[in-house]
Short mmCIF file of C-alpha atoms and ligand atoms in Angstrom, two decimals:
data_model
loop_
_atom_site.label_atom_id
_atom_site.label_comp_id
_atom_site.label_asym_id
_atom_site.label_seq_id
_atom_site.Cartn_x
_atom_site.Cartn_y
_atom_site.Cartn_z
CA MET A 564 54.30 82.06 139.46
CA GLY A 565 55.21 79.62 136.70
CA LYS A 566 54.25 76.22 135.24
CA ALA A 567 57.24 73.35 134.68
CA LEU A 568 55.57 72.27 131.56
CA GLU A 569 53.60 75.58 130.16
CA ASP A 570 54.74 75.86 127.04
CA VAL A 571 53.64 71.54 126.51
CA ARG A 572 50.90 70.84 124.23
CA ILE A 573 49.50 67.92 125.09
CA LEU A 574 46.49 66.33 122.90
CA ASP A 575 44.97 63.46 124.69
CA PHE A 576 43.03 60.56 123.31
CA THR A 577 43.36 58.65 126.74
CA HIS A 578 40.72 57.37 128.38
CA VAL A 579 39.69 54.87 131.68
CA GLN A 580 42.04 55.34 134.14
CA SER A 581 46.05 54.59 132.65
CA GLY A 582 46.41 56.95 130.44
CA PRO A 583 44.31 60.09 131.98
CA THR A 584 46.59 59.68 135.33
CA CYS A 585 49.84 60.93 133.14
CA THR A 586 48.20 63.91 131.23
CA GLN A 587 46.75 64.89 134.06
CA LEU A 588 50.17 64.92 136.49
CA LEU A 589 51.46 66.74 132.77
CA ALA A 590 49.06 69.00 133.55
CA TRP A 591 49.75 70.08 137.58
CA PHE A 592 52.92 70.33 135.56
CA GLY A 593 51.19 73.36 133.61
CA ALA A 594 50.58 71.47 130.51
CA ASP A 595 48.57 72.65 128.25
CA VAL A 596 45.96 69.30 127.69
CA ILE A 597 43.37 69.19 125.57
CA LYS A 598 41.22 65.69 126.28
CA VAL A 599 39.86 64.53 122.79
CA GLU A 600 36.82 62.56 123.46
CA ARG A 601 33.75 61.22 121.28
CA ALA A 602 30.64 63.38 121.35
CA GLY A 603 27.16 62.34 122.38
CA ALA A 604 29.57 59.65 125.07
CA GLY A 605 32.91 61.12 126.53
CA ASP A 606 35.13 59.14 128.33
CA ILE A 607 32.92 55.73 129.62
CA THR A 608 34.27 56.96 132.92
CA ARG A 609 32.34 59.39 132.41
CA GLU A 610 29.11 56.96 133.67
CA GLN A 611 30.78 54.64 135.14
CA LEU A 612 29.92 54.50 138.55
CA ARG A 613 28.35 57.16 139.30
CA ASP A 614 26.67 57.91 142.36
CA ILE A 615 24.86 61.33 142.01
CA PRO A 616 23.05 60.59 138.62
CA GLU A 617 23.40 62.90 135.27
CA ALA A 618 26.17 64.18 136.91
CA ASP A 619 30.26 62.77 135.75
CA SER A 620 31.69 60.38 138.32
CA LEU A 621 34.14 60.78 140.39
CA TYR A 622 36.20 57.58 138.30
CA PHE A 623 35.98 60.69 135.69
CA THR A 624 36.35 63.89 137.72
CA MET A 625 39.52 62.72 139.59
CA LEU A 626 40.88 61.23 136.30
CA ASN A 627 40.73 64.03 134.32
CA HIS A 628 41.70 67.87 136.55
CA ASN A 629 43.15 70.57 134.43
CA LYS A 630 42.25 69.26 131.37
CA ARG A 631 40.67 70.66 128.59
CA SER A 632 37.62 68.74 127.06
CA ILE A 633 37.43 68.99 122.49
CA THR A 634 35.13 66.54 121.83
CA ILE A 635 36.43 65.03 117.67
CA ASP A 636 35.04 61.55 116.00
CA THR A 637 37.96 60.86 114.30
CA LYS A 638 36.69 58.55 112.36
CA HIS A 639 34.35 60.96 109.81
CA PRO A 640 36.46 63.15 107.31
CA GLU A 641 35.72 66.08 108.39
CA GLY A 642 37.11 64.86 112.07
CA LYS A 643 40.61 63.58 110.89
CA LEU A 644 41.15 67.04 109.47
CA VAL A 645 40.50 68.63 112.12
CA LEU A 646 42.61 66.14 113.86
CA GLU A 647 45.40 66.46 111.60
CA GLU A 648 45.31 70.63 113.11
CA LEU A 649 45.92 69.79 116.59
CA ILE A 650 48.58 67.07 115.30
CA GLN A 651 49.87 69.29 114.26
CA SER A 652 49.31 72.86 117.25
CA CYS A 653 50.59 69.86 119.94
CA ASP A 654 54.17 68.40 121.30
CA VAL A 655 53.20 65.57 122.02
CA LEU A 656 49.85 62.80 121.33
CA VAL A 657 49.29 60.36 124.59
CA GLU A 658 47.60 57.57 123.76
CA ASN A 659 45.68 54.11 125.45
CA PHE A 660 43.76 53.10 122.78
CA ALA A 661 43.24 48.75 122.48
CA PRO A 662 46.23 47.73 119.62
CA GLY A 663 45.97 49.23 116.24
CA ALA A 664 42.75 51.78 117.13
CA LEU A 665 45.36 54.57 116.50
CA ASP A 666 46.08 53.54 113.26
CA ARG A 667 42.20 52.34 112.32
CA MET A 668 41.49 55.52 112.39
CA GLY A 669 44.14 56.30 109.95
CA PHE A 670 46.87 57.71 112.26
CA THR A 671 50.12 55.55 112.11
CA TRP A 672 53.28 56.40 113.60
CA GLU A 673 54.86 57.92 109.83
CA ARG A 674 51.54 59.52 109.56
CA ILE A 675 52.34 60.91 111.96
CA GLN A 676 55.88 62.34 111.20
CA GLU A 677 54.58 63.16 108.04
CA LEU A 678 52.50 66.30 110.14
CA ASN A 679 54.71 66.71 112.93
CA PRO A 680 58.47 65.21 112.71
CA ARG A 681 58.19 67.09 116.48
CA MET A 682 55.86 65.31 117.74
CA ILE A 683 56.11 62.72 120.38
CA VAL A 684 53.58 59.70 120.38
CA ALA A 685 53.36 57.95 123.71
CA SER A 686 51.38 54.45 124.36
CA VAL A 687 49.91 53.02 126.92
CA LYS A 688 49.85 49.15 125.92
CA GLY A 689 48.97 46.36 127.91
CA PHE A 690 51.94 44.36 126.24
CA GLY A 691 55.28 44.98 124.56
CA PRO A 692 56.30 43.49 121.89
CA GLY A 693 55.43 39.79 121.25
CA PRO A 694 52.55 36.83 121.68
CA TYR A 695 50.50 38.88 123.38
CA GLU A 696 50.48 42.62 121.08
CA ASP A 697 47.45 42.72 120.39
CA CYS A 698 45.31 41.91 123.60
CA LYS A 699 43.35 44.27 125.46
CA VAL A 700 44.05 45.08 129.24
CA TYR A 701 43.19 46.16 132.64
CA GLU A 702 44.54 46.74 135.52
CA ASN A 703 44.09 43.50 137.18
CA VAL A 704 45.36 41.68 134.17
CA ALA A 705 48.28 43.53 134.32
CA GLN A 706 48.61 42.66 138.79
CA CYS A 707 48.45 38.97 137.14
CA VAL A 708 50.77 39.47 134.45
CA GLY A 709 53.62 41.50 135.38
CA GLY A 710 53.53 39.56 138.53
CA ALA A 711 52.23 41.07 141.45
CA ALA A 712 49.49 38.87 141.66
CA SER A 713 51.28 35.47 142.11
CA THR A 714 53.19 37.48 145.29
CA THR A 715 50.44 38.81 146.90
CA GLY A 716 48.53 37.49 149.94
CA PHE A 717 49.05 33.82 151.71
CA ASP A 718 50.61 30.81 151.33
CA ASP A 719 47.35 29.01 152.10
CA GLY A 720 45.23 31.27 149.72
CA PRO A 721 45.28 32.28 146.21
CA PRO A 722 46.93 34.79 144.72
CA VAL A 723 45.53 38.61 145.76
CA VAL A 724 45.35 41.94 143.30
CA THR A 725 46.04 44.95 145.84
CA GLY A 726 44.23 47.93 146.02
CA ALA A 727 46.85 50.02 144.87
CA GLN A 728 46.10 50.40 140.53
CA ILE A 729 50.13 49.62 140.35
CA GLY A 730 49.16 48.55 136.70
CA ASP A 731 47.51 51.88 135.84
CA SER A 732 48.51 54.19 137.74
CA GLY A 733 51.49 52.74 138.42
CA THR A 734 52.08 52.74 133.69
CA GLY A 735 50.54 56.35 133.89
CA LEU A 736 53.73 57.05 135.72
CA HIS A 737 55.61 55.76 133.97
CA LEU A 738 54.60 57.27 130.78
CA ALA A 739 54.88 60.76 131.81
CA LEU A 740 58.67 60.09 132.74
CA GLY A 741 59.14 58.74 129.30
CA ILE A 742 57.38 61.70 127.68
CA VAL A 743 59.24 64.99 129.26
CA THR A 744 62.44 63.05 129.26
CA ALA A 745 61.94 62.68 125.21
CA LEU A 746 61.35 66.57 125.22
CA TYR A 747 64.17 66.89 127.08
CA GLN A 748 66.13 64.84 123.93
CA ARG A 749 64.17 66.81 121.65
CA LYS A 750 65.79 69.79 122.51
CA SER A 751 68.90 68.45 121.13
CA THR A 752 67.17 66.04 118.72
CA GLY A 753 64.91 67.83 116.97
CA ARG A 754 63.09 65.56 116.69
CA GLY A 755 60.03 63.64 118.00
CA GLN A 756 59.76 59.49 119.07
CA HIS A 757 57.56 57.26 120.35
CA VAL A 758 57.18 56.20 123.72
CA LEU A 759 55.72 53.69 124.59
CA ALA A 760 54.90 52.27 128.25
CA ALA A 761 53.07 48.42 128.66
CA MET A 762 51.17 47.72 131.65
CA GLN A 763 53.42 44.32 132.34
CA ASP A 764 56.43 45.99 132.26
CA GLY A 765 55.73 49.04 134.53
CA VAL A 766 53.78 46.33 136.91
CA LEU A 767 57.12 44.01 137.02
CA ASN A 768 59.44 46.33 137.47
CA LEU A 769 57.29 47.74 140.06
CA CYS A 770 57.52 43.73 141.38
CA ARG A 771 61.38 43.72 140.91
CA VAL A 772 62.15 42.98 144.27
CA LYS A 773 59.89 39.64 143.81
CA LEU A 774 62.38 38.72 140.55
CA ARG A 775 65.76 39.51 142.94
CA ASP A 776 64.15 36.37 145.62
CA GLN A 777 63.50 34.50 142.83
CA GLN A 778 67.26 34.12 141.73
CA ARG A 779 68.19 33.46 145.35
CA LEU A 780 65.90 30.84 145.94
CA GLU A 781 67.02 29.12 143.15
CA ARG A 782 70.66 30.03 144.49
CA THR A 783 69.94 28.86 147.59
CA GLY A 784 67.14 26.93 148.24
CA VAL A 785 65.48 28.96 151.41
CA MET A 786 64.29 32.51 151.36
CA LYS A 787 65.07 33.09 155.69
CA GLU A 788 62.60 36.23 156.23
CA TYR A 789 59.85 34.71 154.01
CA PRO A 790 56.60 33.56 156.56
CA GLN A 791 57.59 30.09 154.89
CA HIS A 792 61.02 29.57 157.29
CA PRO A 793 61.60 27.65 158.81
CA ASN A 794 58.57 25.17 159.20
CA GLY A 795 57.11 25.62 155.46
CA THR A 796 58.51 24.79 152.34
CA PHE A 797 59.88 26.60 149.45
CA GLY A 798 58.57 25.41 145.71
CA GLU A 799 60.22 27.02 142.48
CA ALA A 800 58.61 30.05 142.33
CA VAL A 801 58.83 33.04 144.67
CA PRO A 802 55.89 32.10 147.06
CA ARG A 803 53.63 34.62 149.21
CA ALA A 804 54.44 36.42 151.87
CA GLY A 805 51.58 37.13 153.72
CA ASN A 806 53.04 40.84 155.29
CA ALA A 807 56.40 40.38 155.04
CA SER A 808 58.91 43.19 154.90
CA GLY A 809 59.76 42.23 151.41
CA GLY A 810 63.00 44.05 152.51
CA GLY A 811 66.04 43.10 155.38
CA GLN A 812 64.02 44.51 157.39
CA PRO A 813 61.69 41.85 158.97
CA GLY A 814 58.55 42.77 159.56
CA TRP A 815 54.32 41.69 160.15
CA ILE A 816 50.97 43.80 160.49
CA LEU A 817 50.12 43.97 164.65
CA LYS A 818 46.73 43.17 165.23
CA CYS A 819 45.82 46.37 168.00
CA LYS A 820 44.05 48.17 170.56
CA GLY A 821 39.49 46.83 168.98
CA TRP A 822 40.49 45.02 166.75
CA GLU A 823 37.77 42.68 167.38
CA THR A 824 35.20 45.81 165.96
CA ASP A 825 37.42 47.32 164.25
CA PRO A 826 39.00 45.85 161.18
CA ASN A 827 41.61 49.01 160.52
CA ALA A 828 42.72 48.46 164.09
CA TYR A 829 46.17 46.97 162.82
CA ILE A 830 50.14 48.56 163.03
CA TYR A 831 53.04 47.72 160.49
CA PHE A 832 55.93 46.90 162.66
CA ILE A 833 59.55 46.20 161.62
CA ALA A 834 62.53 44.38 163.71
CA GLN A 835 64.56 47.55 162.68
CA ALA A 836 68.08 45.91 163.99
CA PRO A 837 70.04 48.91 164.38
CA VAL A 838 66.78 49.41 167.12
CA TRP A 839 66.32 46.04 168.88
CA ALA A 840 67.35 46.76 172.22
CA LYS A 841 65.23 49.63 172.71
CA ILE A 842 62.18 47.09 171.08
CA CYS A 843 62.98 44.99 173.57
CA ASN A 844 63.31 47.01 176.63
CA VAL A 845 59.60 48.47 175.21
CA ILE A 846 58.02 44.88 175.27
CA GLY A 847 59.72 43.35 178.27
CA ARG A 848 61.52 41.53 176.60
CA GLU A 849 64.66 42.45 177.84
CA GLU A 850 66.49 39.70 178.20
CA TRP A 851 65.94 38.62 173.87
CA THR A 852 69.22 41.65 173.95
CA THR A 853 71.85 39.13 174.79
CA ASP A 854 69.96 35.36 174.00
CA PRO A 855 72.07 34.02 171.79
CA ASP A 856 68.41 33.26 169.73
CA TYR A 857 67.74 36.74 170.10
CA ALA A 858 70.40 38.66 170.10
CA THR A 859 71.37 38.85 166.15
CA PRO A 860 68.97 39.67 162.87
CA ALA A 861 70.50 35.79 161.45
CA ALA A 862 69.29 34.55 164.96
CA ARG A 863 66.40 35.85 164.93
CA LEU A 864 65.11 34.84 160.87
CA PRO A 865 63.72 31.40 162.15
CA HIS A 866 61.87 32.73 165.16
CA LEU A 867 59.98 36.31 163.62
CA LYS A 868 56.51 34.29 164.68
CA ASP A 869 57.92 34.63 167.90
CA ILE A 870 59.33 37.86 167.97
CA PHE A 871 55.84 39.20 166.15
CA ALA A 872 54.09 37.39 168.47
CA GLU A 873 55.38 39.12 171.59
CA VAL A 874 56.05 42.58 170.33
CA GLU A 875 51.32 41.96 169.71
CA ARG A 876 50.90 40.51 172.87
CA TRP A 877 51.83 44.30 173.41
CA THR A 878 50.61 46.43 170.19
CA MET A 879 47.01 45.22 171.55
CA THR A 880 47.54 46.59 174.87
CA LYS A 881 47.65 49.71 172.99
CA THR A 882 45.33 51.40 170.06
CA LYS A 883 47.00 52.42 166.00
CA PHE A 884 48.15 55.43 166.91
CA GLU A 885 49.34 55.39 170.76
CA ALA A 886 51.78 52.48 169.91
CA MET A 887 53.03 54.59 167.15
CA ALA A 888 53.35 57.54 169.86
CA ILE A 889 55.32 55.20 171.96
CA LEU A 890 57.30 53.21 169.42
CA ASN A 891 58.31 56.49 167.14
CA LYS A 892 59.71 58.01 170.44
CA TYR A 893 62.56 54.77 169.83
CA ASP A 894 62.58 55.95 166.54
CA ILE A 895 60.87 51.46 165.87
CA PRO A 896 59.73 52.66 162.74
CA CYS A 897 55.91 51.26 162.45
CA GLY A 898 53.45 52.83 160.79
CA PRO A 899 49.16 52.12 161.06
CA ILE A 900 46.83 50.89 159.22
CA LEU A 901 44.60 54.27 157.73
CA SER A 902 41.91 53.41 156.43
CA MET A 903 40.37 55.45 154.01
CA LYS A 904 38.06 57.50 156.09
CA GLU A 905 40.88 58.31 157.95
CA ILE A 906 43.40 59.42 155.20
CA ALA A 907 40.40 61.50 153.90
CA GLU A 908 39.42 62.76 156.59
CA GLU A 909 44.14 63.64 157.85
CA PRO A 910 43.73 67.35 157.87
CA SER A 911 47.67 67.19 157.75
CA LEU A 912 46.98 66.26 154.10
CA ARG A 913 44.58 68.43 153.51
CA LYS A 914 47.89 71.57 154.34
CA THR A 915 49.91 69.42 151.53
CA GLY A 916 47.44 69.65 148.60
CA THR A 917 48.24 65.81 149.25
CA ILE A 918 43.98 65.39 149.10
CA VAL A 919 42.73 68.21 147.70
CA GLU A 920 38.82 69.64 147.63
CA VAL A 921 37.34 70.26 144.15
CA ASP A 922 33.97 72.31 143.38
CA HIS A 923 32.41 70.99 140.07
CA PRO A 924 29.14 72.64 138.56
CA VAL A 925 27.19 69.37 138.71
CA ARG A 926 28.50 67.19 140.95
CA GLY A 927 29.25 69.98 143.97
CA LYS A 928 32.13 69.12 146.20
CA TYR A 929 34.46 66.24 146.49
CA LEU A 930 37.45 65.19 147.48
CA THR A 931 40.06 63.85 145.42
CA VAL A 932 44.28 63.03 146.08
CA GLY A 933 46.13 65.72 144.50
CA ASN A 934 49.90 65.60 143.06
CA PRO A 935 51.91 62.78 145.02
CA ILE A 936 55.11 65.15 142.95
CA LYS A 937 55.66 68.38 144.68
CA LEU A 938 57.50 71.15 142.90
CA SER A 939 58.86 74.19 144.85
CA ASP A 940 58.70 76.27 141.27
CA SER A 941 55.93 75.15 140.23
CA PRO A 942 53.39 74.42 142.57
CA THR A 943 50.16 72.20 141.29
CA GLU A 944 46.63 74.54 141.31
CA VAL A 945 44.43 71.40 141.11
CA THR A 946 41.54 72.51 138.86
CA ARG A 947 37.94 70.50 137.97
CA SER A 948 37.73 67.94 135.28
CA PRO A 949 36.08 69.40 132.26
CA LEU A 950 32.58 69.15 131.05
CA LEU A 951 32.05 66.57 127.89
CA GLY A 952 33.31 68.97 124.73
CA GLU A 953 33.30 72.24 126.99
CA HIS A 954 36.14 73.57 125.36
CA THR A 955 35.43 72.70 121.95
CA ASP A 956 34.90 75.90 120.95
CA GLU A 957 37.45 78.00 122.81
CA VAL A 958 40.24 75.21 120.81
CA MET A 959 38.61 75.27 116.91
CA ALA A 960 38.58 79.54 117.59
CA GLU A 961 43.27 78.76 118.78
CA LEU A 962 42.58 76.80 115.72
CA GLY A 963 41.37 79.60 114.31
CA TYR A 964 37.85 78.40 113.16
CA THR A 965 35.49 81.09 112.36
CA ALA A 966 32.15 80.44 114.46
CA ASP A 967 30.95 79.29 110.99
CA GLN A 968 33.27 76.54 110.32
CA ILE A 969 32.05 75.43 113.44
CA ALA A 970 28.66 75.09 113.60
CA HIS A 971 29.22 73.59 109.88
CA LEU A 972 31.26 70.48 112.01
CA ARG A 973 28.99 70.27 114.32
CA THR A 974 26.10 69.92 112.09
CA VAL A 975 27.92 67.30 110.08
CA GLY A 976 28.84 65.76 113.11
CA ALA A 977 32.44 65.42 113.31
CA ILE A 978 32.39 67.20 116.02
N1 LIG B 1581 36.37 59.60 117.59
C1 LIG B 1581 35.84 58.20 116.91
N2 LIG B 1581 35.98 56.41 117.28
C2 LIG B 1581 36.78 57.32 118.59
C3 LIG B 1581 37.07 58.00 119.39
C4 LIG B 1581 36.79 59.22 118.53
N3 LIG B 1581 36.75 60.31 118.93
N4 LIG B 1581 38.14 57.57 120.88
C5 LIG B 1581 37.57 56.51 120.02
N5 LIG B 1581 37.40 55.69 119.34
C6 LIG B 1581 37.28 54.39 118.71
C7 LIG B 1581 39.06 53.96 118.79
O1 LIG B 1581 39.14 54.43 117.42
C8 LIG B 1581 38.15 52.06 119.28
O2 LIG B 1581 37.57 52.43 117.14
P1 LIG B 1581 38.45 50.99 116.57
O3 LIG B 1581 38.60 49.54 117.51
O4 LIG B 1581 36.99 50.48 115.83
O5 LIG B 1581 39.65 50.66 116.01
C9 LIG B 1581 37.43 52.31 119.93
O6 LIG B 1581 37.03 53.70 120.01
C10 LIG B 1581 37.45 51.92 121.06
O7 LIG B 1581 38.52 52.49 121.60
P2 LIG B 1581 39.10 50.82 122.72
O8 LIG B 1581 40.46 51.59 122.86
O9 LIG B 1581 39.97 49.58 121.68
O10 LIG B 1581 37.87 50.88 123.26
P3 LIG B 1581 38.06 49.92 124.41
O11 LIG B 1581 36.62 49.86 125.35
O12 LIG B 1581 37.26 48.32 123.02
O13 LIG B 1581 38.77 48.29 125.31
C11 LIG B 1581 40.76 49.20 126.73
C12 LIG B 1581 39.46 49.21 126.49
C13 LIG B 1581 40.63 49.44 127.71
C14 LIG B 1581 40.55 47.57 126.86
C15 LIG B 1581 41.53 48.93 125.69
O14 LIG B 1581 41.69 50.63 125.81
C16 LIG B 1581 43.12 49.24 126.10
O15 LIG B 1581 43.14 47.54 126.42
N6 LIG B 1581 43.92 49.75 126.11
C17 LIG B 1581 45.79 49.56 126.31
C18 LIG B 1581 45.59 49.25 127.45
C19 LIG B 1581 45.27 50.37 128.61
O16 LIG B 1581 45.47 51.37 128.93
N7 LIG B 1581 44.40 49.46 129.78
C20 LIG B 1581 44.39 50.20 130.99
C21 LIG B 1581 43.07 51.02 130.50
S1 LIG B 1581 42.87 51.66 132.53
#
């Protein structure tokens, strides 16, 4: 079966996490992704967090599947010539260098357009234009400046960053959408364009509901579904909401059987209004369906803590999976807190290709997360990440270089 992006060639100048997640996704959709790295070094993540000496780390392998790797010293005059040819033969250049690095290499937007006016240049940067545009940024910095950290955690504790890599992988996703949109627009304009996804913007986009709450707070001075209500106080800014749901249906994380020894023996429980009567029946508090203090969603808001404490008395008598099975029978929304170990071993995720086992010539078999986006006409087959420079000769030959020319470039250190 064909692949959605099989005629798209990507010059992949990305490193670390944000950019590589974007190009990996495009590779999974069928694009030919040629990753440019420095000879002898490569993407810094190849050697970061290594679990096997001399083998590419899981950090690298899990972000660079289905790509080809070519080594070029893009600061070497002859390396620059190779890069120019690649720019001429590719559709998209994706990069997440520190601000200005591409310009310093001599590849400004104007120069790239001169070489290939159809080229789409896609960049991840920490910040968009403004006072911080020259700053380097990593994941947790993005979470802090995008509004995630100030709104995550508990009211009596410091700001907290989340394990979900919303700054890196989240921005990579935003960039991928920008790239396919630019490719679509190019069909009618014939022109390339610059696509920018700033990590601060990407995180803020994912924290949209918190800007909603900021404005609600400013208008009304209170947010009744937050744990600060009714006994705490609200300040000027959206507070940390603990495990409150953040939506119109109150929720909280509750202990399940075994919580004393298992750090993940918990369930997320949503007191969804349409199934309130069923919730009352399950936990044995039928009288709450008619009690005016509990019968309506608005009446329940000041009592959420008591309600969740009562539900927890019930969940503590069940394992998280037993509780899930019973609650699902009554259409009560809930979800067990799954550990990474449980997720890695979950057969249904293996079946759908969401968790995939990959074989690597140096490190052997390992697990990875497959393509989370499933296209019925463009299925994803996850193939291993390339070794450093594994495809240099192959790509150079495609550009028309002879074996002698390739040997020369290698001798002078250009590739
Ligand atoms: N040949 C020659 N030089 C190369 C090269 C190649 N193939 N590939 C990279 N380089 C050079 C760059 O030109 C740059 O040189 P310069 O500083 O002289 O201009 C240098 O390598 C380092 O690149 P840089 O991006 O600055 O790496 P860094 O390790 O200093 O910073 C980040 C890393 C992630 C902080 C930075 O790239 C960044 O802020 N990126 C944008 C935001 C982002 O994506 N952050 C999340 C990363 S997960």
